[in-house]
């Protein structure tokens, strides 16, 4: 033991001790530096991962916002196209009233009903025109009702249909009895009676209000 202690305190022992201490210092320093570097790498990796997650989340949010915007635009475009189609159907229906209005539609000369039938020919012609006008309106209203889904406009179309049927009922009944009866009824009849006129005006007003925010298509008729 004394020999070991003597050697340990000798120059060789001290040199060895210094070398060992230095080695331990180097090992400790290396371990510490490696540990610190590893912590920095993990921290940097975690930060990079978080940035990627944040970037991906931001990209996903942008994509979702773009998808939502495109979907809103698609739905708005479909709504506008649908409303434009409905408005055009109403405009076409109203155009029939203007374009098919019979030349003798409001003729009233005041021929007595007891006159000779031959003198009623003009009223028979008027009655024939009125019946043709009635059927053209009914066809147009049927088409418009099929095309239109807006509840208020559809109701206005049905009201006009009801008014038209009501005001033409007597003439339709006369048609079944013969041309002479058609002429007699046509004497006192206008192509568009007060109920039809009121219903037609309401249809125009309701359609104008319901489709107010839809830009006019260049192909729409001016109604």
Short mmCIF file of C-alpha atoms in Angstrom, two decimals:
data_model
loop_
_atom_site.label_atom_id
_atom_site.label_comp_id
_atom_site.label_asym_id
_atom_site.label_seq_id
_atom_site.Cartn_x
_atom_site.Cartn_y
_atom_site.Cartn_z
CA UNK A 1 0.00 0.00 0.00
CA UNK A 2 2.80 2.31 0.90
CA UNK A 3 4.46 1.37 -2.38
CA UNK A 4 1.30 2.26 -4.34
CA UNK A 5 0.89 5.52 -2.47
CA UNK A 6 4.52 6.28 -3.07
CA UNK A 7 4.11 5.59 -6.78
CA UNK A 8 0.84 7.51 -6.91
CA UNK A 9 2.51 10.57 -5.45
CA UNK A 10 5.47 10.24 -7.71
CA UNK A 11 5.90 12.18 -10.91
CA UNK A 12 4.59 9.26 -12.95
CA UNK A 13 1.54 8.86 -10.73
CA UNK A 14 0.73 12.55 -10.82
CA UNK A 15 1.09 12.57 -14.60
CA UNK A 16 -1.21 9.59 -14.88
CA UNK A 17 -3.72 11.25 -12.54
CA UNK A 18 -3.61 14.43 -14.56
CA UNK A 19 -4.10 12.42 -17.74
CA UNK A 20 -7.03 10.55 -16.23
CA UNK A 21 -8.61 13.77 -15.00
CA UNK A 22 -8.14 15.31 -18.40
CA UNK A 23 -9.61 12.25 -20.05
CA UNK A 24 -12.59 12.30 -17.72
CA UNK A 25 -12.97 15.99 -18.43
CA UNK A 26 -12.90 15.39 -22.14
CA UNK A 27 -15.40 12.56 -21.85
CA UNK A 28 -17.70 14.60 -19.65
CA UNK A 29 -17.41 17.62 -21.91
CA UNK A 30 -18.06 15.50 -24.99
CA UNK A 31 -21.05 13.85 -23.34
CA UNK A 32 -22.40 17.19 -22.24
CA UNK A 33 -21.87 18.75 -25.62
CA UNK A 34 -23.44 15.74 -27.34
CA UNK A 35 -26.34 15.86 -24.93
CA UNK A 36 -26.84 19.58 -25.54
CA UNK A 37 -26.54 19.09 -29.28
CA UNK A 38 -29.03 16.26 -29.15
CA UNK A 39 -31.44 18.44 -27.21
CA UNK A 40 -31.00 21.22 -29.76
CA UNK A 41 -31.57 18.75 -32.61
CA UNK A 42 -34.72 17.46 -30.93
CA UNK A 43 -35.87 21.00 -30.27
CA UNK A 44 -35.12 22.03 -33.85
CA UNK A 45 -36.86 18.92 -35.15
CA UNK A 46 -39.87 19.58 -32.94
CA UNK A 47 -39.94 23.22 -34.10
CA UNK A 48 -39.63 22.12 -37.74
CA UNK A 49 -42.38 19.56 -37.26
CA UNK A 50 -44.59 22.20 -35.65
CA UNK A 51 -43.89 24.64 -38.49
CA UNK A 52 -44.80 21.94 -41.01
CA UNK A 53 -47.98 21.22 -39.06
CA UNK A 54 -48.79 24.93 -38.89
CA UNK A 55 -48.05 25.36 -42.59
CA UNK A 56 -50.17 22.33 -43.44
CA UNK A 57 -52.98 23.57 -41.21
CA UNK A 58 -52.80 27.00 -42.87
CA UNK A 59 -52.78 25.37 -46.32
CA UNK A 60 -55.72 23.15 -45.36
CA UNK A 61 -57.57 26.22 -44.07
CA UNK A 62 -56.86 28.10 -47.32
CA UNK A 63 -58.00 25.14 -49.39
CA UNK A 64 -61.16 24.77 -47.34
CA UNK A 65 -61.84 28.50 -47.63
CA UNK A 66 -61.31 28.27 -51.41
CA UNK A 67 -63.54 25.18 -51.62
CA UNK A 68 -66.23 26.90 -49.54
CA UNK A 69 -65.99 30.01 -51.69
CA UNK A 70 -66.24 27.99 -54.90
CA UNK A 71 -69.18 26.05 -53.50
CA UNK A 72 -70.94 29.28 -52.54
CA UNK A 73 -70.27 30.69 -56.00
CA UNK A 74 -71.49 27.47 -57.61
CA UNK A 75 -74.70 27.50 -55.58
CA UNK A 76 -75.23 31.19 -56.26
CA UNK A 77 -74.69 30.61 -59.98
CA UNK A 78 -77.16 27.72 -59.95
CA UNK A 79 -79.66 29.86 -58.03
CA UNK A 80 -79.27 32.71 -60.50
CA UNK A 81 -79.60 30.37 -63.47
CA UNK A 82 -82.67 28.76 -61.92
CA UNK A 83 -84.30 32.11 -61.15
CA UNK A 84 -83.41 33.44 -64.60
CA UNK A 85 -85.07 30.36 -66.12
CA UNK A 86 -88.16 30.87 -63.97
CA UNK A 87 -88.35 34.58 -64.79
CA UNK A 88 -88.00 33.79 -68.47
CA UNK A 89 -90.86 31.28 -68.20
CA UNK A 90 -93.08 33.97 -66.68
CA UNK A 91 -91.95 36.49 -69.31
CA UNK A 92 -92.76 34.00 -72.08
CA UNK A 93 -96.18 33.42 -70.56
CA UNK A 94 -96.92 37.15 -70.43
CA UNK A 95 -95.62 37.52 -73.99
CA UNK A 96 -98.28 35.07 -75.14
CA UNK A 97 -100.95 37.41 -73.78
CA UNK A 98 -99.49 40.25 -75.83
CA UNK A 99 -98.60 38.33 -78.99
CA UNK A 100 -101.72 36.16 -79.18
CA UNK A 101 -104.19 38.90 -78.30
CA UNK A 102 -107.00 38.48 -80.85
CA UNK A 103 -107.64 41.31 -83.35
CA UNK A 104 -111.35 41.24 -82.50
CA UNK A 105 -110.69 40.69 -78.79
CA UNK A 106 -112.55 43.77 -77.56
CA UNK A 107 -114.94 44.30 -80.47
CA UNK A 108 -118.44 45.40 -79.41
CA UNK A 109 -120.70 46.79 -82.09
CA UNK A 110 -123.83 46.03 -80.12
CA UNK A 111 -125.62 43.66 -82.49
CA UNK A 112 -128.87 42.51 -80.83
CA UNK A 113 -129.04 38.80 -80.12
CA UNK A 114 -132.32 38.48 -82.08
CA UNK A 115 -130.76 39.59 -85.36
CA UNK A 116 -130.30 37.24 -88.24
CA UNK A 117 -127.49 34.78 -87.55
CA UNK A 118 -125.62 35.81 -90.69
CA UNK A 119 -125.06 39.22 -89.12
CA UNK A 120 -123.47 37.55 -86.13
CA UNK A 121 -120.64 36.16 -88.21
CA UNK A 122 -118.23 38.80 -87.04
CA UNK A 123 -118.98 37.82 -83.45
CA UNK A 124 -118.60 34.17 -84.26
CA UNK A 125 -115.18 35.09 -85.64
CA UNK A 126 -114.49 37.03 -82.47
CA UNK A 127 -115.58 34.07 -80.36
CA UNK A 128 -113.32 31.73 -82.34
CA UNK A 129 -110.39 34.10 -81.81
CA UNK A 130 -111.18 34.33 -78.10
CA UNK A 131 -111.23 30.54 -77.74
CA UNK A 132 -107.89 30.28 -79.54
CA UNK A 133 -106.52 33.03 -77.28
CA UNK A 134 -107.83 31.21 -74.19
CA UNK A 135 -106.15 27.96 -75.15
CA UNK A 136 -102.85 29.71 -75.92
CA UNK A 137 -102.91 31.34 -72.47
CA UNK A 138 -103.73 28.05 -70.74
CA UNK A 139 -100.87 26.29 -72.53
CA UNK A 140 -98.45 29.05 -71.57
CA UNK A 141 -99.64 29.02 -67.94
CA UNK A 142 -99.25 25.25 -67.76
CA UNK A 143 -95.68 25.50 -69.03
CA UNK A 144 -94.89 28.36 -66.64
CA UNK A 145 -96.29 26.45 -63.67
CA UNK A 146 -94.06 23.49 -64.51
CA UNK A 147 -90.97 25.69 -64.85
CA UNK A 148 -91.54 27.91 -61.80
CA UNK A 149 -90.70 26.65 -58.30
CA UNK A 150 -90.97 29.96 -56.45
CA UNK A 151 -94.02 29.56 -54.22
CA UNK A 152 -95.30 33.13 -54.55
CA UNK A 153 -94.94 33.25 -58.32
CA UNK A 154 -96.48 29.79 -58.71
CA UNK A 155 -99.49 30.93 -56.66
CA UNK A 156 -99.88 34.01 -58.88
CA UNK A 157 -99.78 31.76 -61.97
CA UNK A 158 -102.53 29.59 -60.52
CA UNK A 159 -104.64 32.63 -59.70
CA UNK A 160 -104.34 33.81 -63.30
CA UNK A 161 -105.29 30.33 -64.48
CA UNK A 162 -108.36 30.33 -62.21
CA UNK A 163 -109.39 33.81 -63.38
CA UNK A 164 -108.95 32.83 -67.03
CA UNK A 165 -111.02 29.67 -66.63
CA UNK A 166 -113.72 31.58 -64.77
CA UNK A 167 -114.04 34.37 -67.32
CA UNK A 168 -114.02 31.98 -70.29
CA UNK A 169 -116.35 29.40 -68.77
CA UNK A 170 -119.49 30.82 -70.44
CA UNK A 171 -117.78 30.95 -73.84
CA UNK A 172 -116.53 27.37 -73.45
CA UNK A 173 -120.04 26.24 -72.58
CA UNK A 174 -121.35 28.08 -75.66
CA UNK A 175 -118.79 26.33 -77.83
CA UNK A 176 -120.40 23.01 -76.96
CA UNK A 177 -123.78 24.33 -78.08
CA UNK A 178 -122.67 25.64 -81.48
CA UNK A 179 -121.15 28.59 -83.32
CA UNK A 180 -124.23 30.74 -83.00
CA UNK A 181 -124.04 30.56 -79.23
CA UNK A 182 -120.34 31.39 -79.40
CA UNK A 183 -121.16 34.56 -81.35
CA UNK A 184 -123.86 35.59 -78.88
CA UNK A 185 -121.58 35.19 -75.85
CA UNK A 186 -118.65 36.85 -77.62
CA UNK A 187 -120.74 40.00 -78.17
CA UNK A 188 -120.47 41.08 -74.55
CA UNK A 189 -117.04 39.63 -73.82
CA UNK A 190 -113.56 41.09 -73.81
CA UNK A 191 -110.44 39.03 -74.41
CA UNK A 192 -109.14 40.01 -70.98
CA UNK A 193 -111.79 40.61 -68.36
CA UNK A 194 -111.33 42.50 -65.08
CA UNK A 195 -110.43 39.40 -63.04
CA UNK A 196 -107.89 38.25 -65.61
CA UNK A 197 -106.43 41.74 -65.82
CA UNK A 198 -106.07 41.95 -62.05
CA UNK A 199 -104.46 38.48 -61.83
CA UNK A 200 -102.13 39.28 -64.72
CA UNK A 201 -101.00 42.51 -63.06
CA UNK A 202 -100.40 40.67 -59.78
CA UNK A 203 -98.34 38.02 -61.58
CA UNK A 204 -96.13 40.69 -63.13
CA UNK A 205 -95.69 42.45 -59.79
CA UNK A 206 -94.95 39.28 -57.82
CA UNK A 207 -92.47 37.96 -60.39
CA UNK A 208 -90.72 41.34 -60.56
CA UNK A 209 -90.40 41.41 -56.76
CA UNK A 210 -89.35 37.78 -56.30
CA UNK A 211 -86.72 37.87 -59.04
CA UNK A 212 -85.61 41.43 -58.36
CA UNK A 213 -81.94 40.68 -57.54
CA UNK A 214 -81.32 38.52 -60.61
CA UNK A 215 -79.54 40.37 -63.46
CA UNK A 216 -81.49 40.30 -66.68
CA UNK A 217 -80.23 37.91 -69.32
CA UNK A 218 -79.86 39.49 -72.77
CA UNK A 219 -82.21 36.80 -74.11
CA UNK A 220 -84.99 37.73 -71.67
CA UNK A 221 -88.00 39.37 -73.20
CA UNK A 222 -88.83 42.87 -72.03
CA UNK A 223 -91.72 42.03 -69.71
#
